[in-house]
Coordinates of N, CA and C in Angstrom, one line a residue:
M213 N 57.6 -32.7 -21.2 CA 56.9 -33.1 -19.9 C 57.6 -32.7 -18.7
G214 N 57.4 -32.1 -17.6 CA 58.4 -31.5 -16.7 C 58.4 -32.7 -15.5
V215 N 59.8 -32.6 -15.0 CA 59.8 -33.6 -14.1 C 59.8 -32.8 -12.7
A216 N 58.6 -33.1 -11.7 CA 58.5 -32.8 -10.8 C 59.5 -33.3 -9.5
K217 N 60.0 -32.1 -8.5 CA 60.8 -32.5 -7.6 C 60.1 -32.2 -6.6
R218 N 60.4 -33.7 -5.7 CA 59.7 -33.6 -4.5 C 60.9 -33.1 -3.5
S219 N 59.9 -32.2 -2.6 CA 60.8 -31.6 -1.6 C 61.4 -32.8 -0.6
V220 N 62.6 -33.1 0.0 CA 62.8 -33.5 0.9 C 63.3 -33.1 2.3
K221 N 62.8 -33.5 3.2 CA 62.9 -33.1 4.4 C 64.3 -33.3 5.1
K222 N 65.0 -32.7 5.5 CA 66.2 -33.2 5.9 C 66.4 -33.2 7.4
R223 N 66.1 -34.5 7.8 CA 66.2 -35.1 9.4 C 67.5 -35.4 10.0
Q224 N 68.1 -35.1 11.1 CA 68.9 -35.4 11.6 C 68.7 -36.7 12.5
T225 N 69.1 -37.7 11.8 CA 68.8 -39.0 12.8 C 70.3 -39.7 13.1
A226 N 70.5 -40.3 13.9 CA 71.6 -41.1 14.3 C 71.3 -42.6 13.7
P227 N 72.6 -43.1 12.8 CA 72.6 -44.6 12.2 C 71.7 -45.3 13.3
T228 N 71.3 -46.5 12.7 CA 70.5 -47.4 13.7 C 71.5 -48.2 14.8
T229 N 72.8 -48.2 14.2 CA 73.6 -49.3 14.8 C 74.3 -48.2 15.8
A230 N 74.2 -46.9 15.9 CA 74.8 -45.9 16.8 C 73.8 -45.1 17.9
A231 N 72.9 -45.6 17.7 CA 71.7 -44.9 18.3 C 71.5 -45.3 19.4
G232 N 71.8 -46.8 19.9 CA 71.6 -46.9 21.3 C 72.8 -46.4 22.4
L233 N 74.1 -46.3 21.4 CA 75.5 -45.7 22.3 C 74.9 -44.3 22.3
I234 N 74.7 -43.8 21.8 CA 74.6 -42.3 21.7 C 73.8 -41.8 23.0
T235 N 72.6 -42.4 22.8 CA 71.6 -42.2 24.0 C 72.1 -43.1 25.3
Y236 N 72.8 -44.0 25.3 CA 73.5 -44.2 26.5 C 74.6 -43.3 27.0
F237 N 75.4 -42.7 26.0 CA 76.7 -41.8 26.8 C 76.0 -40.4 27.0
E238 N 74.8 -40.0 26.6 CA 74.3 -38.9 26.9 C 73.6 -38.8 28.1
E239 N 73.4 -40.0 29.1 CA 72.6 -40.0 30.2 C 73.7 -39.6 31.3
E240 N 73.3 -38.8 32.5 CA 74.1 -38.6 33.4 C 73.6 -39.1 34.4
V241 N 74.3 -40.3 35.1 CA 74.2 -40.9 36.6 C 74.8 -40.9 37.1
G242 N 74.2 -40.4 38.3 CA 75.1 -40.5 40.0 C 75.8 -41.8 40.3
G243 N 77.1 -41.4 40.9 CA 77.6 -42.4 41.6 C 79.3 -41.9 41.6
I244 N 79.9 -43.1 42.1 CA 81.3 -42.6 42.6 C 82.0 -42.5 40.9
K245 N 82.6 -41.2 40.9 CA 83.5 -41.2 39.8 C 85.2 -41.4 40.1
I246 N 85.6 -42.3 39.2 CA 87.0 -42.7 39.4 C 87.6 -42.5 38.2
R247 N 89.0 -42.0 38.2 CA 89.6 -41.9 36.8 C 90.2 -43.2 36.3
P248 N 90.1 -43.3 34.8 CA 90.9 -44.4 34.5 C 92.0 -44.8 35.1
E249 N 92.8 -43.7 35.0 CA 94.2 -44.2 35.6 C 94.4 -44.5 36.9
A250 N 93.5 -44.5 37.7 CA 93.5 -44.7 38.9 C 92.7 -46.3 39.1
I251 N 92.3 -46.6 38.0 CA 91.8 -48.1 37.9 C 92.9 -48.8 37.5
V252 N 93.7 -48.4 36.8 CA 95.0 -48.9 36.5 C 95.7 -49.1 37.1
L253 N 96.4 -48.2 38.2 CA 97.1 -48.3 39.2 C 96.5 -49.2 40.4
I254 N 95.6 -49.4 40.4 CA 94.7 -50.5 41.3 C 95.0 -51.6 40.9
A255 N 94.7 -52.0 39.9 CA 94.7 -53.4 39.2 C 96.3 -53.6 39.2
V256 N 97.3 -52.6 38.9 CA 98.4 -53.0 38.9 C 99.1 -53.3 40.1
G257 N 98.5 -52.8 41.4 CA 99.1 -52.9 42.6 C 98.3 -54.1 42.9
L258 N 97.5 -54.6 42.9 CA 96.5 -55.8 43.1 C 97.5 -57.3 42.4
I259 N 97.9 -56.7 41.5 CA 98.5 -57.7 40.7 C 100.2 -58.2 41.3
A260 N 100.8 -57.1 41.7 CA 102.0 -56.8 42.5 C 101.9 -57.3 43.6
A261 N 100.7 -57.3 44.3 CA 100.7 -57.8 45.7 C 100.4 -59.4 45.8
V262 N 99.6 -59.7 44.7 CA 99.5 -61.4 44.5 C 100.7 -62.0 44.1
I263 N 101.4 -61.3 43.3 CA 103.0 -61.9 42.9 C 103.6 -62.1 44.4
I264 N 104.1 -60.8 45.0 CA 104.7 -60.6 46.1 C 104.1 -61.9 47.2
A265 N 102.8 -61.8 47.2 CA 102.3 -63.2 48.0 C 103.0 -64.1 47.7
H266 N 102.6 -64.4 46.5 CA 103.0 -65.9 46.0 C 104.4 -66.3 46.2
V267 N 105.4 -65.5 46.2 CA 106.6 -65.9 45.8 C 107.1 -65.4 47.6
S268 N 106.6 -65.0 48.4 CA 107.1 -65.0 49.5 C 106.3 -66.0 50.7
L269 N 105.1 -65.9 50.3 CA 104.6 -67.2 51.2 C 104.7 -68.4 51.1
P270 N 105.2 -69.2 51.9 CA 105.1 -70.4 51.6 C 104.1 -71.3 51.6
V271 N 103.6 -72.2 50.5 CA 102.2 -72.9 50.5 C 102.9 -74.3 51.3
P272 N 101.9 -74.5 52.2 CA 102.1 -75.8 53.3 C 101.8 -77.1 52.2

C-alpha cells in the first residue's frame, strides 16, 4: 500500500498577529513629514523653556 502524497500549495501569508501592522505601515498617507530628531529637539526645547520659566518667574 502506497502512501498518497497530497500536494501542498505554498501561500505567502503574514502571521495573524502581524497582518494589521504590515497593512498599516504599507499605507502612504499625505500630511506633514517631520523627522524623529526634530520631534525630540522640540520636546527638549519645550522642557527647557518650562524649567527656565519655573525658575526665573516668581509665583505670586
